[in-house]
Structures are given as structure tokens and as C-alpha cells.
Coordinates of C-alpha atoms in Angstrom, one line a residue:
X1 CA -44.2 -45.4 -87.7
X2 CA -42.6 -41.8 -87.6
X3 CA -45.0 -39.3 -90.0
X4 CA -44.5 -35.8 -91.0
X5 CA -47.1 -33.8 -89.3
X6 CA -46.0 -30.0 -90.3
X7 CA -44.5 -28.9 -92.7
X8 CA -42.9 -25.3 -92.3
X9 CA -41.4 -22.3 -94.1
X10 CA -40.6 -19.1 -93.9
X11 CA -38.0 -16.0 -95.6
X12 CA -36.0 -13.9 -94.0
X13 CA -36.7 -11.1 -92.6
X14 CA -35.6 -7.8 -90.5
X15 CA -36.9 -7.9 -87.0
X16 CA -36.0 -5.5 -83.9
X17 CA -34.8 -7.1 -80.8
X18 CA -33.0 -5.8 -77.7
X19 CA -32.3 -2.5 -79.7
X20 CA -31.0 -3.7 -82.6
X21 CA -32.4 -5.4 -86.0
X22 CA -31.8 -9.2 -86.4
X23 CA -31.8 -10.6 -89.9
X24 CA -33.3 -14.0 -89.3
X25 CA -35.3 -16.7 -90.8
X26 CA -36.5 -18.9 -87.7
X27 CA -39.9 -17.6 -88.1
X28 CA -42.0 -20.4 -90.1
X29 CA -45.5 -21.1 -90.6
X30 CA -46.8 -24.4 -91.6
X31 CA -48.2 -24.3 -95.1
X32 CA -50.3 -26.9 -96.8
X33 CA -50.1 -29.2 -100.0
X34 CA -47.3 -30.4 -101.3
X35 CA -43.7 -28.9 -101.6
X36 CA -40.7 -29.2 -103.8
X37 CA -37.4 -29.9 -101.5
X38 CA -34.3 -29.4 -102.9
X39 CA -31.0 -29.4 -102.4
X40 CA -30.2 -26.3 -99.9
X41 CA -34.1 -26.1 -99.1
X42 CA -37.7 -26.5 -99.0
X43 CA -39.5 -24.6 -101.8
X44 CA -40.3 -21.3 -100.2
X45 CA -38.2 -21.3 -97.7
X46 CA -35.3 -19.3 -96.8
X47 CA -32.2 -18.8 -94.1
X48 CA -31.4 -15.5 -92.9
X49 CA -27.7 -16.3 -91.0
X50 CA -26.1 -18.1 -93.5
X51 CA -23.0 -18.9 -91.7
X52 CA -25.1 -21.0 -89.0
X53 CA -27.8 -22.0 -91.0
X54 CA -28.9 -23.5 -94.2
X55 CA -26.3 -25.1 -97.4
X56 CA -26.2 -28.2 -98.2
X57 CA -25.3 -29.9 -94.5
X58 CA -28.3 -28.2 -92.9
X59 CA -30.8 -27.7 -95.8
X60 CA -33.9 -28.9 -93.3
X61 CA -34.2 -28.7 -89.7
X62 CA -36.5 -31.2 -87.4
X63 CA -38.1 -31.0 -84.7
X64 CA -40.5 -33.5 -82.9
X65 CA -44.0 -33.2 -81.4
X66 CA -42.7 -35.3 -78.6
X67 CA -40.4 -32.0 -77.6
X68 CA -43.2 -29.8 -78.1
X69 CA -45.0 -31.2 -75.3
X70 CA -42.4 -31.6 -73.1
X71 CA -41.6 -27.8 -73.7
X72 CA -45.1 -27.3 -72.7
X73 CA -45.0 -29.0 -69.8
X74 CA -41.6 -27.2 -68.9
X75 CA -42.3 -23.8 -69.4
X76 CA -46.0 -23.7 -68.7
X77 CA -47.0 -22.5 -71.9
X78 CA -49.6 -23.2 -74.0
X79 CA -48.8 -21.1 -77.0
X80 CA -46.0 -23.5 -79.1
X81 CA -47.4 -24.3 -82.0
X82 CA -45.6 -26.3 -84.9
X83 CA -43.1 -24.7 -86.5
X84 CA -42.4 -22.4 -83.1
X85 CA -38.7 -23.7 -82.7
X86 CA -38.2 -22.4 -86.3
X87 CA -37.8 -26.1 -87.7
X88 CA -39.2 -26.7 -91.6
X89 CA -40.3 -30.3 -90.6
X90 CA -42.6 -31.5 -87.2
X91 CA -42.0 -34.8 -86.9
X92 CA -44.3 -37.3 -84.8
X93 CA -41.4 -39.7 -83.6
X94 CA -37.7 -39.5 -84.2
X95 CA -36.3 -38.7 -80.7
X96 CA -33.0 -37.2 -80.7
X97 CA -31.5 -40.5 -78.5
X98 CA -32.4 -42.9 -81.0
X99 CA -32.0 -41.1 -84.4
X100 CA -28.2 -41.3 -85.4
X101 CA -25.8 -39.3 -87.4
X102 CA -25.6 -40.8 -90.7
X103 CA -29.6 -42.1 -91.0
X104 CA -31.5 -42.0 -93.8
X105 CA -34.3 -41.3 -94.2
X106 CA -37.0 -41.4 -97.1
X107 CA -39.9 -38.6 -96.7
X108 CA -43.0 -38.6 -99.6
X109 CA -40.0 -38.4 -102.8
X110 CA -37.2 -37.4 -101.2
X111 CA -34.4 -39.1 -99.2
X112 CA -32.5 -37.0 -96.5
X113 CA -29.4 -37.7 -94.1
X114 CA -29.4 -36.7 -90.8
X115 CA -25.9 -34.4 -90.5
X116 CA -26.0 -32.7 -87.2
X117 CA -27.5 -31.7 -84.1
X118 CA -29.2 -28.5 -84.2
X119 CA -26.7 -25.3 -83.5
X120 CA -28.5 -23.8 -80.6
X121 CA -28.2 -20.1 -81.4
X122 CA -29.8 -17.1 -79.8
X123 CA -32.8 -16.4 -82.4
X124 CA -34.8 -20.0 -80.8
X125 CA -34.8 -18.0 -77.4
X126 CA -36.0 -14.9 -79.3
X127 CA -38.5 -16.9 -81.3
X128 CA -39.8 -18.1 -78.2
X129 CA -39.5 -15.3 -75.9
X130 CA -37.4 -17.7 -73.7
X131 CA -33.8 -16.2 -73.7
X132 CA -32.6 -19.3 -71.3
X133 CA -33.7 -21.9 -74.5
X134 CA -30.5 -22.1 -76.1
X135 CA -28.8 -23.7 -73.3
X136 CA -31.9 -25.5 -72.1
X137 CA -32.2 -27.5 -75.6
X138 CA -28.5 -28.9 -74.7
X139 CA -29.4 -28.9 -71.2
X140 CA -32.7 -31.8 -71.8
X141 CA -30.8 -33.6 -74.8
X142 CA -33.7 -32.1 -77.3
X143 CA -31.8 -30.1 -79.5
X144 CA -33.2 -31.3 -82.9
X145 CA -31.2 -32.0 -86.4
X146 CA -30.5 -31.0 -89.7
X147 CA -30.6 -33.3 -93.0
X148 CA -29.0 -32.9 -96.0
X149 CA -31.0 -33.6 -98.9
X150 CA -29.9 -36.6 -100.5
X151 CA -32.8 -37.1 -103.5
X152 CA -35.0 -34.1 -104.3
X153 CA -38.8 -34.6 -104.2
X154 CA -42.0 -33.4 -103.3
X155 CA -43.1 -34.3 -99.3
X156 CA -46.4 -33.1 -97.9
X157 CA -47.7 -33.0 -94.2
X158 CA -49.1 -36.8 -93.5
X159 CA -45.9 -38.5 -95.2
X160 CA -44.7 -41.6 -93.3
X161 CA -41.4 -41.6 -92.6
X162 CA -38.7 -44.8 -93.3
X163 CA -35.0 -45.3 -92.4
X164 CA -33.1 -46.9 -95.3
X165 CA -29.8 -46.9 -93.7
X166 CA -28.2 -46.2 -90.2
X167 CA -25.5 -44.3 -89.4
X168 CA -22.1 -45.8 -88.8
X169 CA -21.3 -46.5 -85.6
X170 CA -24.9 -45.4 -84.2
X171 CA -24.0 -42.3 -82.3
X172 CA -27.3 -40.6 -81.5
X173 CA -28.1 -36.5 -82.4
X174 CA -28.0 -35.9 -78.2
X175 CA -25.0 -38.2 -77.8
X176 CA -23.2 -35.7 -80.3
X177 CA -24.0 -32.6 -79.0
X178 CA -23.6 -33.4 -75.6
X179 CA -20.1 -34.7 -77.0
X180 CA -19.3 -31.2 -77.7
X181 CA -21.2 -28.9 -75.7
X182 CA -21.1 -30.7 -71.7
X183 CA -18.5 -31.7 -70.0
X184 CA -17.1 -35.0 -69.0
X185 CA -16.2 -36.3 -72.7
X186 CA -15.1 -39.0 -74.0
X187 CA -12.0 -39.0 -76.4
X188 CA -12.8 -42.2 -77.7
X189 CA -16.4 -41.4 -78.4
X190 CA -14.7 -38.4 -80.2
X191 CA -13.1 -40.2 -83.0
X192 CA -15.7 -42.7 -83.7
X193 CA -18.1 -39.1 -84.6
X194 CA -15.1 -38.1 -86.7
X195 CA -15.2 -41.6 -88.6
X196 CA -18.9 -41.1 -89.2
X197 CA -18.8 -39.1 -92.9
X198 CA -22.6 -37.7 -92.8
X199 CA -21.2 -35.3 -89.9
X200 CA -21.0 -31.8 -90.7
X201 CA -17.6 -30.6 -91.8
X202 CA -17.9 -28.2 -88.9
X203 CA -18.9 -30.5 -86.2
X204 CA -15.8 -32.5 -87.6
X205 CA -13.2 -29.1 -87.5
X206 CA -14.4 -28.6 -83.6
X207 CA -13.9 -32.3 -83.0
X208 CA -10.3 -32.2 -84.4
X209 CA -9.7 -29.3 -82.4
X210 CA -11.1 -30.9 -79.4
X211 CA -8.4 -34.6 -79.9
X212 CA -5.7 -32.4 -80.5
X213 CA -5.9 -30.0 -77.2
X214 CA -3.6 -31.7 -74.5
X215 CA -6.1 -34.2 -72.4
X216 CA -6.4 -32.6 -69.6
X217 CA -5.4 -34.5 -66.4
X218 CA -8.0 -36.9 -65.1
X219 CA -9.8 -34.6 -62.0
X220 CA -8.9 -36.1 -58.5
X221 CA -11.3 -38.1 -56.8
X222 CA -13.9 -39.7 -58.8
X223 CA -15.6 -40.6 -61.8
X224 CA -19.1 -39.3 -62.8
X225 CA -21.3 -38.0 -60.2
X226 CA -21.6 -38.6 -56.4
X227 CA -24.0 -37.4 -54.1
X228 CA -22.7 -34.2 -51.9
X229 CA -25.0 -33.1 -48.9
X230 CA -25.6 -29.1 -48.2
X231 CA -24.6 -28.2 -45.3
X232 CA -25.1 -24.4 -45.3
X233 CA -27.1 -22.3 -47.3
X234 CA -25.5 -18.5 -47.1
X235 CA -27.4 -15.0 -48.7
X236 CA -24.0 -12.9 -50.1
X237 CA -26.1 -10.2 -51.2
X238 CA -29.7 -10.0 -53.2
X239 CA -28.8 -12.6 -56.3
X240 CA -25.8 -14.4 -55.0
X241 CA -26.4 -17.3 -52.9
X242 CA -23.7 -19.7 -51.4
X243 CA -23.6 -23.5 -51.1
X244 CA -21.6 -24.9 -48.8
X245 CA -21.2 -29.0 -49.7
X246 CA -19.9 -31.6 -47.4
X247 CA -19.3 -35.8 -48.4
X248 CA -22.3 -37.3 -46.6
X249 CA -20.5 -39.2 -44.3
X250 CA -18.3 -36.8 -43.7
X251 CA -15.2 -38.0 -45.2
X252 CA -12.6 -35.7 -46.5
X253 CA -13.4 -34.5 -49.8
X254 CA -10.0 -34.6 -52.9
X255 CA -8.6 -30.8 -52.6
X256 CA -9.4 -28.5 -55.4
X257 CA -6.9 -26.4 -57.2
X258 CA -8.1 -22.4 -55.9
X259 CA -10.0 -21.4 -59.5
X260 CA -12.0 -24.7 -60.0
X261 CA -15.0 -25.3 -60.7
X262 CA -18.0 -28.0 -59.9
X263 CA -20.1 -29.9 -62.5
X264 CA -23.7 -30.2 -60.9
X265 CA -26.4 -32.6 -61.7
X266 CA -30.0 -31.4 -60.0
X267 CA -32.5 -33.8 -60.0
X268 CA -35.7 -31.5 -59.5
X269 CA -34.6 -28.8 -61.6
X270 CA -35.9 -30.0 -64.5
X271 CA -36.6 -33.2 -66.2
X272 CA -34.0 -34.6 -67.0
X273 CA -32.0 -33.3 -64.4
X274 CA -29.9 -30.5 -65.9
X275 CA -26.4 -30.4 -65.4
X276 CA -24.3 -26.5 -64.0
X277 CA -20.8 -25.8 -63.6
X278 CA -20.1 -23.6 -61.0
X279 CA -16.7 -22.2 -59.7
X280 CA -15.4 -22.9 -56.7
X281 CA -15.0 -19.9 -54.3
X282 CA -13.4 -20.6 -51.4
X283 CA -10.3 -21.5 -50.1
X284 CA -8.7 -25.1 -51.1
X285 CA -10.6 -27.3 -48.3
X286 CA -10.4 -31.2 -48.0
X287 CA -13.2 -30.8 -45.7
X288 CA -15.9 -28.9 -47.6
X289 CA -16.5 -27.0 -50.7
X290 CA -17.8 -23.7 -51.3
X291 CA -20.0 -22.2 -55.1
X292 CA -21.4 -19.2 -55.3
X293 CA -24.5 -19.4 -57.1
X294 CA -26.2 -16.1 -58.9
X295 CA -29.4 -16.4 -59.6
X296 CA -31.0 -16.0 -63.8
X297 CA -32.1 -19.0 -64.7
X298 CA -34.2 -22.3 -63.9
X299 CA -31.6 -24.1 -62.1
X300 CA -30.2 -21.5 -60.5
X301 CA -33.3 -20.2 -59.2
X302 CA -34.0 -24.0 -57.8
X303 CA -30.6 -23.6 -55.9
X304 CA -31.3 -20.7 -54.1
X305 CA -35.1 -21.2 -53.2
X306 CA -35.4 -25.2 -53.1
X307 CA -32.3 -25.9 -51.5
X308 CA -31.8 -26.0 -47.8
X309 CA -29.2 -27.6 -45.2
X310 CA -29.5 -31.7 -45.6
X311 CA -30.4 -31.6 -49.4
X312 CA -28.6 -33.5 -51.3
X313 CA -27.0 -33.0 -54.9
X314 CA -25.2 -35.2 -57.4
X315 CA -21.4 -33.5 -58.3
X316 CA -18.8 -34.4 -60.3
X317 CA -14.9 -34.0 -59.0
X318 CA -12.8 -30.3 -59.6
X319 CA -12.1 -29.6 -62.6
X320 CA -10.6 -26.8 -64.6
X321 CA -7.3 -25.5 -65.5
X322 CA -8.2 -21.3 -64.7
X323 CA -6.2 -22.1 -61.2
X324 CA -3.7 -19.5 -59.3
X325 CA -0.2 -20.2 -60.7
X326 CA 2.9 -20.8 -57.6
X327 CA 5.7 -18.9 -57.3
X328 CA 6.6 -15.6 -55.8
X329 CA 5.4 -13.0 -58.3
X330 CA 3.3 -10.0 -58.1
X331 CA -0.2 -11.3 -58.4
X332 CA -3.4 -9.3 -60.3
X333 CA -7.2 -10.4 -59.5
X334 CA -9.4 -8.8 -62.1
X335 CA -13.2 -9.8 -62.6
X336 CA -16.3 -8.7 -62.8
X337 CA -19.9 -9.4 -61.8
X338 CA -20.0 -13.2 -60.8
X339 CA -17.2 -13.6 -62.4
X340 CA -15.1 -13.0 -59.1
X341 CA -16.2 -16.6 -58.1
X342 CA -12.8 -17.9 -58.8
X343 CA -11.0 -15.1 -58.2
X344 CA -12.5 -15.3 -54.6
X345 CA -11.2 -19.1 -54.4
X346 CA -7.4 -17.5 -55.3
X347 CA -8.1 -14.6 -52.8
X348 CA -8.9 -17.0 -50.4
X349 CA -6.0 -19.3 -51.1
X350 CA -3.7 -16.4 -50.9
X351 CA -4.9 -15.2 -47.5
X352 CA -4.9 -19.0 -45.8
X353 CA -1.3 -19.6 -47.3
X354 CA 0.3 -16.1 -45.6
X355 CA 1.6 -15.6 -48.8
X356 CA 4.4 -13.0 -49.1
X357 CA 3.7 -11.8 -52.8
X358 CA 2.2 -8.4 -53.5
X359 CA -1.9 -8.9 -54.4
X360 CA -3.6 -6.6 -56.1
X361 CA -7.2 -6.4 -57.9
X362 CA -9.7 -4.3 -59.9
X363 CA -13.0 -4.2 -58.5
X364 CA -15.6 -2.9 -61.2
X365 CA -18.3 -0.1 -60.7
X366 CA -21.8 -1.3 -60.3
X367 CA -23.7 -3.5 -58.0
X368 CA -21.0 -6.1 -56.2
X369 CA -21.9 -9.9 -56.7
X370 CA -20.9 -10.0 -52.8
X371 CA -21.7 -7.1 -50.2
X372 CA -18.2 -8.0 -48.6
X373 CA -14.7 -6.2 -49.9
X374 CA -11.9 -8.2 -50.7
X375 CA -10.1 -7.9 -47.0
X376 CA -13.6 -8.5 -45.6
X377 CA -14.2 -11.5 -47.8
X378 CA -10.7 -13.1 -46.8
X379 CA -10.9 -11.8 -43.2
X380 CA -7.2 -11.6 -43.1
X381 CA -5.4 -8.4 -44.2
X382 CA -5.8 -5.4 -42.1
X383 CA -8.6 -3.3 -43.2
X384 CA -6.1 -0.7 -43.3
X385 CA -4.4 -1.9 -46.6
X386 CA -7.8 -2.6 -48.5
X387 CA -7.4 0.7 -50.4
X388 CA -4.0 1.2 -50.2
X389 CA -2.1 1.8 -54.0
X390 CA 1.7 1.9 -54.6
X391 CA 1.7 5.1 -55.8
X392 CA 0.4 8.7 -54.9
X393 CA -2.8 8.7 -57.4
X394 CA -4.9 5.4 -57.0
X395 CA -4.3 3.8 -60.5
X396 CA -7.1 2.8 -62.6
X397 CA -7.9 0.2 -65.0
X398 CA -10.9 -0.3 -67.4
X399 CA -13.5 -1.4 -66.1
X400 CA -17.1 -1.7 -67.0
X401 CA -18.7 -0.1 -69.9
X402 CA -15.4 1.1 -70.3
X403 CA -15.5 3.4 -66.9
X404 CA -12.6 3.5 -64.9
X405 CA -12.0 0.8 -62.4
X406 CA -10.1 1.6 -59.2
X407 CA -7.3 -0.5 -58.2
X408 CA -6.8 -2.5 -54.7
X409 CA -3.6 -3.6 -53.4
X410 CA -2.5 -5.7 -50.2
X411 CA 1.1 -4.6 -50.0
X412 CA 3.7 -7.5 -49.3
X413 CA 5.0 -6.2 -45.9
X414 CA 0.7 -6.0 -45.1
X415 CA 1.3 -10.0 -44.3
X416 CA -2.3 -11.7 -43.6
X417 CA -2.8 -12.3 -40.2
X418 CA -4.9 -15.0 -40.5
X419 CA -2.6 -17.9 -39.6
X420 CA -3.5 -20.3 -41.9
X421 CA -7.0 -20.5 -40.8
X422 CA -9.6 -21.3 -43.9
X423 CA -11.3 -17.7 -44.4
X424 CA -15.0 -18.1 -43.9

């Protein structure tokens, strides 16, 4: 049977962080004996963001022992102790697969409904030290949830822990938040959450909003994941890496839209295997596909140092509607950082196509993601024409930080000389 092994509080308080002060209540402590619970919290307890946190739908958050240890085992630490993800309760059971939306559940004197998935924000990664955690609790379905308090009452550390009712329709806590925070979901699944009344009233306002944006078109190619073999492994610079992905028998691949992106599933990443989206950044190609990958995180940093020609990752079909519009306009690249990914995919497109229209771009100050310019990159304009500008004084655009941010332009009378050929 489930039990209540900590129970936690703490008040808000000020606390400095990257420069600034952060008014926040995620640091609790477990205290001993019993305490009251009432409707918007426990006794001595307190939220500090009180447009993410805390009222009446998210009066107590939970977390499980069970998480704890996989954390542990995760990020090599040895320092999590109960109450370290900020939740009031630390449960011993209750997994977010099988605890539903709706459940009841009676704790010492009170009775609670569960009401929501935890809102992964970014005090549990400065809690922990960990700024990665936010998307990492989505990432391994171990987000934790809130309850609303149904009857006040005293509970205590040591309480068992009984359902008296399940949720309708038995949609679990990690089948919810996946439903609005990964790809690939279902519409249907969608509108039994919104039939389930225990769910938040926000979790219900970005569920609406999600069944009434046009379905986007079904992605060419297939369902779910299939298994995509690397067969090139290419340094762009110091933290970019590129993956170039063929079908394993080598059959020709659906062709992507220039501006997709791909879904990726990596089993040895993590446990379970965490699932990426990463844009597409070369040209269109029935034949392979290209990401660019820059490395800050787990699965990133997997990619570029566990990954080699012949390994083979699961990936889900194109998908995205950021893609280069037709037609015989002007067009204007702008990004920054990684951020050029797609852009490159467009640039690339562009160049392979011979296209007539005027391209232009802004390439930020800093450190490039690539060490390659644009013409470079494409392999297809004259090198001439990289810097070229339309008028007498380069023009500039904002750029990063605010600093100015020169211009490119490939004139339309500088045709690419590629001849169709797919830029490398």
C-alpha cells in the first residue's frame, strides 16, 4: 500500500540567482508531527509564484521516492533528499503512469484529488542545481502532481494512503503531460482529458486551444518511430555537430519540406529513452537527411560523443510548418545561434533550386554555430556576392544584445552555379 513518508513545507522567500532575486517557495524541509491541511495548503506552508503555483487546483504537490532514486541514479548524486524537488508530500508508491487525473485519494483525515501534472518551471532546476531538470521531468514521464484538497484534515508522515475513486476515463499524470508538452498527439486523447472535470481549468484552456488550431497535416511517411542508421558524423565547429541519417536499407527516405524538423528517440541517452526534435538543415533529400546538433545537455552531449557511423537511432517522419514559402519574392533569412538550423535547410533549398529571387540574411555578432559563411555553406554562389548589399552603406539590422547585425545579400542576377546539385 502507498504511505506518506515526508511531509514538507516551507515560505517564501527572496533568493539570488543568475543576478537577479527570485521570489520562490520550492525550498521545503520535512517537518515532523502532525499537520493541519486545508484548502489552498498545508499548515505552514506557502507559494511564492502564485500564478504557477498554489490555489485551490494545486494546494499540495507529490512527489515519489521511486523518482528520487531514479534521479539518483541519473544524475550521480547523492545529495536529494525528501522534499528536494520542492513537493509538500513524499510519497512511497503512486507512479505518475498509474495514478490518474481525477483519483482520490484519502491521506490520515483528509481526502485530496489528483488535478494535474506538475508545471515544470525553472525554480526545480534551481532547487537542484540542475538547470536541464525542467525538461528532463517531461523528458522520463516523472513530472509529479498536484491535489486539490477535497476534505481538510490532519495527515502526518507514516499515513497509508487509499484511492476512493478513479478518475474518469483513466488517463494517467504522464499521459497528460506528455499530451501537452511532446509531440505526436492524439486529438482524441485530447478531448477525453477535457471531459475529465478534476483537470485544472488551465490544463483545460491549453487543451481547447490545442482542438481548435487547424490539425496539422498528417507528416509524410510514417507513423511513430523507425530506426534511421548514421551514416556520417561531421564537426561544424567546437559545439555543433552534424548527423547525417540514411533508411537502413537504403531506400529512399519521404522528402522534407526545407525548415523541418526531426523527432528523435535515443535509446542510451537516458532511461527511458528521451525523445529531441531537431531541425533539419540541409537541402530537401529523398536520399538522406541532415540535423545539426549543438551540444548543452544529456542527449545532446550523447549525440556528439556516443554516436558514430553505423549507429542506429529511432526517428519519427518531418514535421513542422516553419518551411520556406514558393513563389518569386524577395526572400530574408534571419537567425541566430543554432537557430540557423532551418534557415540553412532554406539556404540550401534555395541554392539546389537555382532560384531566381533575391536572398538576403542577417548574420549575428558572436561565435557562428558553423565556421562556414552562408556562400560557403551552400557552395553555390560566387564568393564574390557573399557581402555584397543593394545599396552604398551595408544596411544593418538588430542583432544580438541589441548590436547591430550586418546584412548579406545574393543578388538575383548572382544565379547559383551549382546546377541543381544537393550542397554538401
Amino acid at each position: 500500500m502507498a504511505r506518506l513518508v515526508s511531509l514538507n513545507v516551507g515560505l517564501p522567500k527572496d533568493v539570488p540567482w543568475r543576478g537577479r532575486t527570485v521570489h520562490t517557495g520550492i525550498f521545503k524541509h520535512p517537518v515532523g508531527g502532525r499537520r493541519m491541511v486545508r484548502r489552498l495548503n498545508v499548515d505552514g506552508d506557502g507559494q511564492g509564484d502564485l500564478g504557477g503555483h498554489g490555489g485551490e487546483n494545486r494546494a499540495v504537490l507529490v512527489y515519489q521516492r521511486q523518482s528520487y532514486e531514479h534521479w539518483r541514479r541519473f544524475l550521480g548524486r547523492d545529495d536529494l533528499q525528501d522534499g528536494r524537488f520542492g513537493e509538500n508530500f513524499t510519497v512511497d508508491g503512486l507512479p505518475d503512469d498509474e495514478v490518474h487525473i481525477g483519483d482520490r485519494y484519502r491521506i490520515g483525515e483528509a481526502e485530496f484529488e489528483v488535478t494535474q501534472p506538475r508545471v515544470t518551471c525553472f525554480r526545480v532546476g534551481m532547487r537542484l542545481g540542475e538547470p536541464r531538470m525542467p525538461s528532463l521531468l517531461v523528458a522520463h514521464h516523472r513530472p509529479g502532481f498536484y491535489l486539490r484538497v477535497v476534505t481538510e484534515g490532519h495527515v502526518q508522515a507514516g499515513d497509508e494512503i487509499v484511492r476512493t475513486r478513479t478518475g474518469r476515463h483513466e488517463l494517467s499524470v504522464a499521459d497528460v503531460d506528455a499530451l501537452l508538452y511532446l509531440p505526436g498527439r492524439d486529438r482524441d486523447t485530447l478531448r477525453q482529458a477535457l471531459d475529465i472535470p478534476a483537470l485544472s481549468p488551465g490544463w483545460q484552456g491549453s487543451f481547447r486551444e490545442l482542438l481548435a488550431a487547424p490539425e496539422p497535416p498528417a507528416p509524410r511517411g510514417w507513423s511513430g518511430f523507425r530506426p534511421l542508421r548514421v551514416t556520417r558524423v561531421v564537426p561544424e565547429s567546437a559545439t555543433v555537430t552534424s548527423l547525417h541519417l540514411e533508411a537502413g536499407d537504403g531506400a529512399p527516405l519521404p522528402r522534407p519540406e526545407p525548415g523541418q524538423y526531426l523527432t528523435l528517440r535515443v535509446p542510451g541517452a537516458g532511461d527511458p529513452a528521451p525523445v529531441r526534435s531537431y531541425s533539419l538543415s540541409a537541402a530537401p533529400s529523398e536520399r538522406e537527411y541532415r540535423i545539426s546538433v549543438k551540444r548543452d545537455g544529456v542527449v545532446s552531449r550523447y549525440l556528439h560523443t556516443r554516436l558514430a557511423a553505423g549507429a542506429v537511432v529511432d526517428v519519427a517522419a518531418p514535421r513542422g510548418d516553419f518551411v520556406l514559402a514558393g513563389g518569386d519574392r524577395p526572400v530574408v533569412l534571419v537567425s541566430a545561434g543554432i537557430g540557423v538550423t532551418p534557415v540553412l535547410a532554406m539556404l540550401h533549398a534555395l541554392a539546389a533550386g537555382r532560384t531566381a529571387r533575391e536572398v538576403g540574411g542577417c548574420t549575428p555578432p558572436g561565435p557562428p554555430p558553423t565556421t562556414r559563411s552562408p556562400a560557403k555553406h551552400t557552395g553555390c554562389w560566387p564568393a564574390s556576392r557573399t557581402a555584397t548589399s543593394t545599396s552604398a552603406t551595408p544596411p544593418k539590422a538588430a542583432g544580438r544584445h541589441g548590436k547591430p547585425c550586418p546584412l548579406w545579400t545574393f543578388p538575383s542576377t548572382a544565379r547559383p552555379t551549382c546546377a541543381g546539385r544537393t550542397p554538401s
